[in-house]
Amino acid sequence: MSTPYAKLPAWADYGLIPLINLSVAFIVAGLVVVLVGENPFRAAVILVEGAFGKGTGIAFTLFYATTFIFTGLSVAVAAHCSLFNIGTEGQAYIGGLGIALVCLSFDATLPWWLIFPMAIVAAAAFGALWGLIPAYLQAKRGSHIVITTIMFNFIAASVMVYLLVGPLKPAGSQAPQTRNFLSGAELPKLNWVIELFGAKIRSAPLNVCFLLALVMAFLVWLLIWRTRLGYEMRTYGHSPKAARYAGISETRIIITAMMISGALAGMMALNPVMGDQHNVAIDFVSGAGYVGIAVALMGRLHPVGIVLAAILFGMLYQGGAELAFEMPAISRDMIVIIQGLVILFAGALEHMFRPYIQALFASVSPKTVGMEAVKGKGA
Amino acid sequence: MAQAAIELIGINKSFGAVRANRDINLEVTRGTIHGIVGENGAGKSTLMSILYGFYQADSGEIRVGGKPASIKTSNDAIALGIGMVHQHFMLVDNFSVLENIILGAESNALLKSSITKARSELDRLEREYGLEVDPDALIEELPVGLQQRVEILKALYRGAEILILDEPTGVLTPAEADHLFRILKQLKEQGKTVVLITHKLREIMAITDTVSVMRQGTMVATRETSKTTVEELAELMVGRRVLLRVEKGEAEAGAVKLSVRNLTVKDQRGVTMVDDVSLDVRAGEIVGIAGVAGNGQSELLEAISGIRRAVSGTVMLDGKPIDVTGVADPGELRDRGLAHVPEDRHHVGLVLAFEEHENSILGYHDKQRFLKGPFLNVDAIMADAKDKIAKYDIRPGNPRLKTANFSGGNQQKIVLAREIEQDPGVLIVGQPTRGVDVGAIEFIHKRLIAMRDQGKAVLVVSVELDEIRSLCDRILVMFAGRIVGERGPDATEGELGLLMAGVEQQEAAQ
């Protein structure tokens, strides 16, 4: 019979629970810091100051966040169609190949504002194609998307290693990377925006891709909650049977969703490749695809949440680097541990504290009790 | 002086703003069968869940055998001798009967001794209560009637003195239900107490000693069964007089709208579920397919509506074929005027996580009037949803509310409103009133008859014989994938029951 239905108020669902998860992650991380004999409070101050204290720090934080917004959106789009795309890593890597081809061909002749749109298209197309194959195998052959996308990450890595030590490597170079792009393929920095607020920036890679990421976040929101395609994706995501009943083609919706997801993943490569390094090097994605999974989960698959979660992870990356520099006892690996704890509590154990909080709400105000976890929903 | 087995005093339980139980008092006498009736959402299951330790009451007292009891988990309930047979069986399909019975009651880490003990104990229980069942049979191989018997044995094995059955006959044939009632009577004679939750008044009249009626979370009356009538109970349940049988005129059947010939459908495992079925539905008539759940009715509906691919056979809609063995697309069939209210509204007919207005376009979301280019025309969709809410009295009337938060009856109205308002020529409906309360049943039946009177062809599949008999102009009975007989609406329940059980298969296959 009828299930009791009330749920937590939105502010608790979207604000309180992530905050508690985050706090627990930092408390546990603090214990680890104590374990290596450092002062956890000082470490926390260094971390936050490193990320937000100076103009350069903010620029770096937002640069990393840009990358994570793309990968988070990529994971979220697929997840709305109940596809767990683990392949964001590989799709971004292959997206980098598309950018390399465009930039290496035109950087001597065209200005950045002509190359940038071409590179966006190439990155999206290459990422989408890398998502297409697992999607086709899922839709037509029933090969599980989790397995195939993981395998495609390895294939992407192998392909890129082959290309970057062979055909794409300039003759005589010993570095496994393309030649550096000429200035035509360098994206303008956004550091002047932060400087407007009076902060000083030495040199930081924050570039126009940040704006592109925000635009994509808005477009993803539009896609998921305001278009027919998004409606069909959500229908399939919640209930494949209902989708079949509604006349939505399973094959078409899986392939479309995965290609959009792959395209967003591919676009992530624009940020480090054209905005920062100005070449394509081995392993330039360096795990951002996997971080995207945590970002998407922590952001509850909503673009606004994803942008916020991406900034949090950007802060961890940037602040973490400062921390490793300031506290010799805390090595680079320690930072990875702290990031891992955030992922663990905010992503994997997302629902751990929910029942207790619901019980608490139930005892305080019976009007707001929820008996079951309610999945995140749209705007 | 009869002693009370269970006393509930002043039980209150709220879920959010919903007061599922308010100030409930109930006394169940030892050694009797006590029925609890009420519409869906009246709070029957909540009350029993409190008794069985799934929920805690906000306030109130429970006494078992005269002593105050604190029931925090189902283990507490079991220790107090309370057993529960759930509506949806809690059995492990690929375990044997014996393994299921000791599940959760294993006495030590090695199973051998538990199994030996259980076998002799089971033997005793079977003899004592006439509950024969092969202890080594696998659950998945047993018919539902026997699976239910295993559930009862499970409770008795744990020493239950008080047995709660939640909607036990929903999945049973009339014959199986009768057998269940004999078992319950036997349990009563042995001094056990039975609490029977149901919304079927016929069963209440047939078997209970006392009946309590719940409405909107309150206990509105308790009667001795011999001193009440079905009409009085129905009125108490709904709070007003209800028509148990819809009034309708003679059908004026016209041309054949939907024609099925030699349709055969297999399931994923390759088992034939629909076997060479042929039937016609004419304009202006309601054809009903009766049968015990699982005899191929679901697959038949799915094949006709394009959800499941058929192996062979033809289906004609308005004289033109539907490609049921190939790529029949539900979207295309909708365009051709075939609407479908699926039997599983939770997973097929609705997306429960969607807001109401999103579900009111499911399947019609590709229609131009709901779109602006690639975008959803949210204003048009909302206006349309509000329109349907008003027309079908869907409550609460908020198109922004999540669909899961509507009651079963209102969810069904959302689906019906969506399908009927498209003005289809053919409407096929699976289980029109499953899990729907009495008030809404009346409404839904009237709507279907109105469709018929407008000259639409309506095909109804239902496991509720009463519904089929009161609604349909022709009744087809399905057994083991075949249509085993056709009867008029005046066919007796016994006659249909025998057909449904496959007893008269030879004589009936006309």
JSON list of N, CA and C in Angstrom, two decimals, chain A residues 41-72:
[
{"chain": "A", "resi": 41, "resn": "PHE", "atom": "N", "xyz": [44.77, 22.32, 12.14]},
{"chain": "A", "resi": 41, "resn": "PHE", "atom": "CA", "xyz": [44.12, 23.63, 11.94]},
{"chain": "A", "resi": 41, "resn": "PHE", "atom": "C", "xyz": [44.97, 24.53, 11.06]},
{"chain": "A", "resi": 42, "resn": "ARG", "atom": "N", "xyz": [46.28, 24.46, 11.30]},
{"chain": "A", "resi": 42, "resn": "ARG", "atom": "CA", "xyz": [47.17, 25.25, 10.47]},
{"chain": "A", "resi": 42, "resn": "ARG", "atom": "C", "xyz": [47.10, 24.74, 9.03]},
{"chain": "A", "resi": 43, "resn": "ALA", "atom": "N", "xyz": [47.02, 23.40, 8.89]},
{"chain": "A", "resi": 43, "resn": "ALA", "atom": "CA", "xyz": [46.93, 22.82, 7.55]},
{"chain": "A", "resi": 43, "resn": "ALA", "atom": "C", "xyz": [45.68, 23.31, 6.83]},
{"chain": "A", "resi": 44, "resn": "ALA", "atom": "N", "xyz": [44.57, 23.36, 7.58]},
{"chain": "A", "resi": 44, "resn": "ALA", "atom": "CA", "xyz": [43.31, 23.80, 6.97]},
{"chain": "A", "resi": 44, "resn": "ALA", "atom": "C", "xyz": [43.43, 25.25, 6.52]},
{"chain": "A", "resi": 45, "resn": "VAL", "atom": "N", "xyz": [44.08, 26.07, 7.37]},
{"chain": "A", "resi": 45, "resn": "VAL", "atom": "CA", "xyz": [44.23, 27.48, 7.01]},
{"chain": "A", "resi": 45, "resn": "VAL", "atom": "C", "xyz": [45.07, 27.62, 5.75]},
{"chain": "A", "resi": 46, "resn": "ILE", "atom": "N", "xyz": [46.17, 26.86, 5.70]},
{"chain": "A", "resi": 46, "resn": "ILE", "atom": "CA", "xyz": [47.04, 26.93, 4.51]},
{"chain": "A", "resi": 46, "resn": "ILE", "atom": "C", "xyz": [46.27, 26.51, 3.27]},
{"chain": "A", "resi": 47, "resn": "LEU", "atom": "N", "xyz": [45.46, 25.44, 3.43]},
{"chain": "A", "resi": 47, "resn": "LEU", "atom": "CA", "xyz": [44.71, 24.92, 2.28]},
{"chain": "A", "resi": 47, "resn": "LEU", "atom": "C", "xyz": [43.74, 25.96, 1.74]},
{"chain": "A", "resi": 48, "resn": "VAL", "atom": "N", "xyz": [42.98, 26.56, 2.65]},
{"chain": "A", "resi": 48, "resn": "VAL", "atom": "CA", "xyz": [41.98, 27.53, 2.20]},
{"chain": "A", "resi": 48, "resn": "VAL", "atom": "C", "xyz": [42.65, 28.80, 1.68]},
{"chain": "A", "resi": 49, "resn": "GLU", "atom": "N", "xyz": [43.71, 29.24, 2.39]},
{"chain": "A", "resi": 49, "resn": "GLU", "atom": "CA", "xyz": [44.41, 30.44, 1.92]},
{"chain": "A", "resi": 49, "resn": "GLU", "atom": "C", "xyz": [45.07, 30.21, 0.58]},
{"chain": "A", "resi": 50, "resn": "GLY", "atom": "N", "xyz": [45.59, 28.99, 0.42]},
{"chain": "A", "resi": 50, "resn": "GLY", "atom": "CA", "xyz": [46.24, 28.66, -0.85]},
{"chain": "A", "resi": 50, "resn": "GLY", "atom": "C", "xyz": [45.26, 28.72, -2.00]},
{"chain": "A", "resi": 51, "resn": "ALA", "atom": "N", "xyz": [44.03, 28.34, -1.71]},
{"chain": "A", "resi": 51, "resn": "ALA", "atom": "CA", "xyz": [43.04, 28.28, -2.78]},
{"chain": "A", "resi": 51, "resn": "ALA", "atom": "C", "xyz": [42.41, 29.64, -3.03]},
{"chain": "A", "resi": 52, "resn": "PHE", "atom": "N", "xyz": [42.15, 30.39, -1.95]},
{"chain": "A", "resi": 52, "resn": "PHE", "atom": "CA", "xyz": [41.37, 31.61, -2.13]},
{"chain": "A", "resi": 52, "resn": "PHE", "atom": "C", "xyz": [42.07, 32.87, -1.60]},
{"chain": "A", "resi": 53, "resn": "GLY", "atom": "N", "xyz": [43.21, 32.69, -0.96]},
{"chain": "A", "resi": 53, "resn": "GLY", "atom": "CA", "xyz": [43.82, 33.81, -0.28]},
{"chain": "A", "resi": 53, "resn": "GLY", "atom": "C", "xyz": [44.39, 34.87, -1.21]},
{"chain": "A", "resi": 54, "resn": "LYS", "atom": "N", "xyz": [44.98, 34.44, -2.32]},
{"chain": "A", "resi": 54, "resn": "LYS", "atom": "CA", "xyz": [45.60, 35.40, -3.22]},
{"chain": "A", "resi": 54, "resn": "LYS", "atom": "C", "xyz": [44.98, 35.28, -4.60]},
{"chain": "A", "resi": 55, "resn": "GLY", "atom": "N", "xyz": [45.14, 36.30, -5.39]},
{"chain": "A", "resi": 55, "resn": "GLY", "atom": "CA", "xyz": [44.59, 36.29, -6.75]},
{"chain": "A", "resi": 55, "resn": "GLY", "atom": "C", "xyz": [45.06, 35.08, -7.53]},
{"chain": "A", "resi": 56, "resn": "THR", "atom": "N", "xyz": [46.34, 34.78, -7.45]},
{"chain": "A", "resi": 56, "resn": "THR", "atom": "CA", "xyz": [46.87, 33.65, -8.20]},
{"chain": "A", "resi": 56, "resn": "THR", "atom": "C", "xyz": [46.19, 32.35, -7.78]},
{"chain": "A", "resi": 57, "resn": "GLY", "atom": "N", "xyz": [46.00, 32.22, -6.45]},
{"chain": "A", "resi": 57, "resn": "GLY", "atom": "CA", "xyz": [45.35, 31.02, -5.94]},
{"chain": "A", "resi": 57, "resn": "GLY", "atom": "C", "xyz": [43.95, 30.88, -6.50]},
{"chain": "A", "resi": 58, "resn": "ILE", "atom": "N", "xyz": [43.20, 31.97, -6.48]},
{"chain": "A", "resi": 58, "resn": "ILE", "atom": "CA", "xyz": [41.82, 31.93, -6.99]},
{"chain": "A", "resi": 58, "resn": "ILE", "atom": "C", "xyz": [41.83, 31.53, -8.46]},
{"chain": "A", "resi": 59, "resn": "ALA", "atom": "N", "xyz": [42.75, 32.12, -9.22]},
{"chain": "A", "resi": 59, "resn": "ALA", "atom": "CA", "xyz": [42.81, 31.81, -10.65]},
{"chain": "A", "resi": 59, "resn": "ALA", "atom": "C", "xyz": [43.10, 30.33, -10.87]},
{"chain": "A", "resi": 60, "resn": "PHE", "atom": "N", "xyz": [44.04, 29.79, -10.11]},
{"chain": "A", "resi": 60, "resn": "PHE", "atom": "CA", "xyz": [44.33, 28.36, -10.25]},
{"chain": "A", "resi": 60, "resn": "PHE", "atom": "C", "xyz": [43.13, 27.51, -9.85]},
{"chain": "A", "resi": 61, "resn": "THR", "atom": "N", "xyz": [42.49, 27.88, -8.73]},
{"chain": "A", "resi": 61, "resn": "THR", "atom": "CA", "xyz": [41.32, 27.12, -8.27]},
{"chain": "A", "resi": 61, "resn": "THR", "atom": "C", "xyz": [40.26, 27.08, -9.38]},
{"chain": "A", "resi": 62, "resn": "LEU", "atom": "N", "xyz": [39.99, 28.23, -9.98]},
{"chain": "A", "resi": 62, "resn": "LEU", "atom": "CA", "xyz": [38.97, 28.26, -11.03]},
{"chain": "A", "resi": 62, "resn": "LEU", "atom": "C", "xyz": [39.43, 27.54, -12.30]},
{"chain": "A", "resi": 63, "resn": "PHE", "atom": "N", "xyz": [40.73, 27.56, -12.54]},
{"chain": "A", "resi": 63, "resn": "PHE", "atom": "CA", "xyz": [41.25, 26.81, -13.69]},
{"chain": "A", "resi": 63, "resn": "PHE", "atom": "C", "xyz": [40.96, 25.31, -13.53]},
{"chain": "A", "resi": 64, "resn": "TYR", "atom": "N", "xyz": [41.29, 24.80, -12.33]},
{"chain": "A", "resi": 64, "resn": "TYR", "atom": "CA", "xyz": [41.00, 23.37, -12.08]},
{"chain": "A", "resi": 64, "resn": "TYR", "atom": "C", "xyz": [39.49, 23.13, -12.12]},
{"chain": "A", "resi": 65, "resn": "ALA", "atom": "N", "xyz": [38.74, 24.07, -11.53]},
{"chain": "A", "resi": 65, "resn": "ALA", "atom": "CA", "xyz": [37.29, 23.90, -11.50]},
{"chain": "A", "resi": 65, "resn": "ALA", "atom": "C", "xyz": [36.71, 23.78, -12.90]},
{"chain": "A", "resi": 66, "resn": "THR", "atom": "N", "xyz": [37.27, 24.56, -13.84]},
{"chain": "A", "resi": 66, "resn": "THR", "atom": "CA", "xyz": [36.80, 24.52, -15.23]},
{"chain": "A", "resi": 66, "resn": "THR", "atom": "C", "xyz": [36.84, 23.09, -15.76]},
{"chain": "A", "resi": 67, "resn": "THR", "atom": "N", "xyz": [37.99, 22.45, -15.55]},
{"chain": "A", "resi": 67, "resn": "THR", "atom": "CA", "xyz": [38.16, 21.07, -16.00]},
{"chain": "A", "resi": 67, "resn": "THR", "atom": "C", "xyz": [37.09, 20.17, -15.39]},
{"chain": "A", "resi": 68, "resn": "PHE", "atom": "N", "xyz": [36.86, 20.36, -14.08]},
{"chain": "A", "resi": 68, "resn": "PHE", "atom": "CA", "xyz": [35.94, 19.45, -13.39]},
{"chain": "A", "resi": 68, "resn": "PHE", "atom": "C", "xyz": [34.48, 19.75, -13.75]},
{"chain": "A", "resi": 69, "resn": "ILE", "atom": "N", "xyz": [34.18, 20.99, -14.12]},
{"chain": "A", "resi": 69, "resn": "ILE", "atom": "CA", "xyz": [32.80, 21.28, -14.56]},
{"chain": "A", "resi": 69, "resn": "ILE", "atom": "C", "xyz": [32.50, 20.46, -15.81]},
{"chain": "A", "resi": 70, "resn": "PHE", "atom": "N", "xyz": [33.45, 20.46, -16.75]},
{"chain": "A", "resi": 70, "resn": "PHE", "atom": "CA", "xyz": [33.22, 19.69, -17.99]},
{"chain": "A", "resi": 70, "resn": "PHE", "atom": "C", "xyz": [33.02, 18.21, -17.70]},
{"chain": "A", "resi": 71, "resn": "THR", "atom": "N", "xyz": [33.94, 17.64, -16.92]},
{"chain": "A", "resi": 71, "resn": "THR", "atom": "CA", "xyz": [33.83, 16.19, -16.69]},
{"chain": "A", "resi": 71, "resn": "THR", "atom": "C", "xyz": [32.61, 15.87, -15.83]},
{"chain": "A", "resi": 72, "resn": "GLY", "atom": "N", "xyz": [32.30, 16.75, -14.87]},
{"chain": "A", "resi": 72, "resn": "GLY", "atom": "CA", "xyz": [31.11, 16.53, -14.03]},
{"chain": "A", "resi": 72, "resn": "GLY", "atom": "C", "xyz": [29.84, 16.56, -14.87]}
]
